[in-house]
């Protein structure tokens, strides 16, 4: 059995959908953050699959930029979540309403 482009795209779509619904349905900021990362990984997987099947290295090079930005995003995002937890003693989205009204 050979693994084709549609298999990779199917997995990428499934990962993106899981991440998307996780962002919409979950209330914990850490879980939401992980779901956002899952969506980013799904887009990366799709780029690698397209790059492989088109035979050009453009997608792979773009993935390196995505991974670099993702590493910086993780550092900043986790720092923000830790700062929120230290100040508010919670990571629940419903209780983080300082900007509301």
XYZ file of C-alpha atoms in Angstrom:
101
model
C 0.000 0.000 0.000
C 1.363 3.360 -0.954
C 0.592 6.487 0.972
C -0.601 9.205 -1.332
C -1.129 12.912 -1.101
C -4.764 12.464 -0.154
C -3.782 10.491 2.937
C -1.527 13.291 4.152
C -4.138 15.914 3.362
C -6.794 13.857 5.140
C -4.665 13.646 8.273
C -3.876 17.364 8.067
C -7.564 18.229 7.728
C -8.451 15.968 10.665
C -5.755 17.526 12.864
C -6.848 21.020 11.873
C -10.498 20.211 12.598
C -9.639 18.750 16.007
C -7.621 21.856 16.825
C -10.327 24.193 15.537
C -13.088 22.594 17.553
C -10.784 22.426 20.567
C -10.287 26.176 20.376
C -14.014 26.736 20.072
C -15.172 24.323 22.748
C -12.547 24.280 25.493
C -12.327 26.781 28.340
C -8.797 26.155 29.645
C -6.206 28.499 28.128
C -3.514 25.810 28.066
C -5.791 23.441 26.152
C -6.742 26.231 23.757
C -3.079 26.963 23.249
C -2.328 23.312 22.507
C -5.217 23.232 20.027
C -3.750 26.266 18.251
C -0.432 24.441 18.032
C -2.238 21.400 16.629
C -3.709 23.597 13.898
C -0.224 24.918 13.135
C 1.152 21.377 12.895
C -1.680 20.442 10.545
C -0.799 23.278 8.197
C 2.854 22.279 8.375
C 2.007 18.689 7.481
C -0.008 19.866 4.490
C 2.859 22.055 3.309
C 5.341 19.185 3.551
C 2.976 16.869 1.702
C 2.418 19.367 -1.110
C 6.137 20.025 -1.315
C 6.924 16.321 -1.530
C 4.388 15.610 -4.223
C 5.236 18.687 -6.266
C 8.933 17.857 -6.111
C 9.987 21.339 -5.078
C 11.720 22.304 -1.815
C 9.656 25.480 -1.402
C 7.242 23.920 1.086
C 10.044 22.443 3.142
C 11.786 25.804 3.362
C 8.532 27.429 4.394
C 8.144 24.790 7.117
C 11.469 25.854 8.638
C 10.130 29.411 8.930
C 6.909 28.093 10.464
C 8.831 26.055 13.031
C 10.928 29.096 13.926
C 7.865 31.257 14.390
C 6.171 28.445 16.346
C 9.106 28.225 18.756
C 8.910 31.956 19.430
C 5.132 31.719 19.739
C 5.414 28.950 22.319
C 7.800 30.997 24.434
C 5.637 34.120 24.347
C 2.339 32.278 24.695
C 3.393 30.208 27.670
C 4.897 33.279 29.327
C 1.569 35.093 28.941
C -0.365 32.122 30.337
C 2.010 31.796 33.305
C 1.752 35.541 33.986
C -2.048 35.323 33.854
C -2.031 32.370 36.222
C 0.241 34.146 38.690
C -1.945 37.228 38.691
C -5.415 35.662 38.533
C -4.763 32.181 39.988
C -6.756 30.598 37.181
C -6.380 29.611 33.532
C -10.092 29.370 32.783
C -11.162 31.658 29.948
C -14.489 32.508 31.570
C -12.763 34.003 34.602
C -10.280 36.047 32.556
C -12.621 38.920 31.823
C -10.518 41.986 32.653
C -11.014 43.498 29.194
C -14.754 42.882 29.147
C -16.935 46.030 29.241
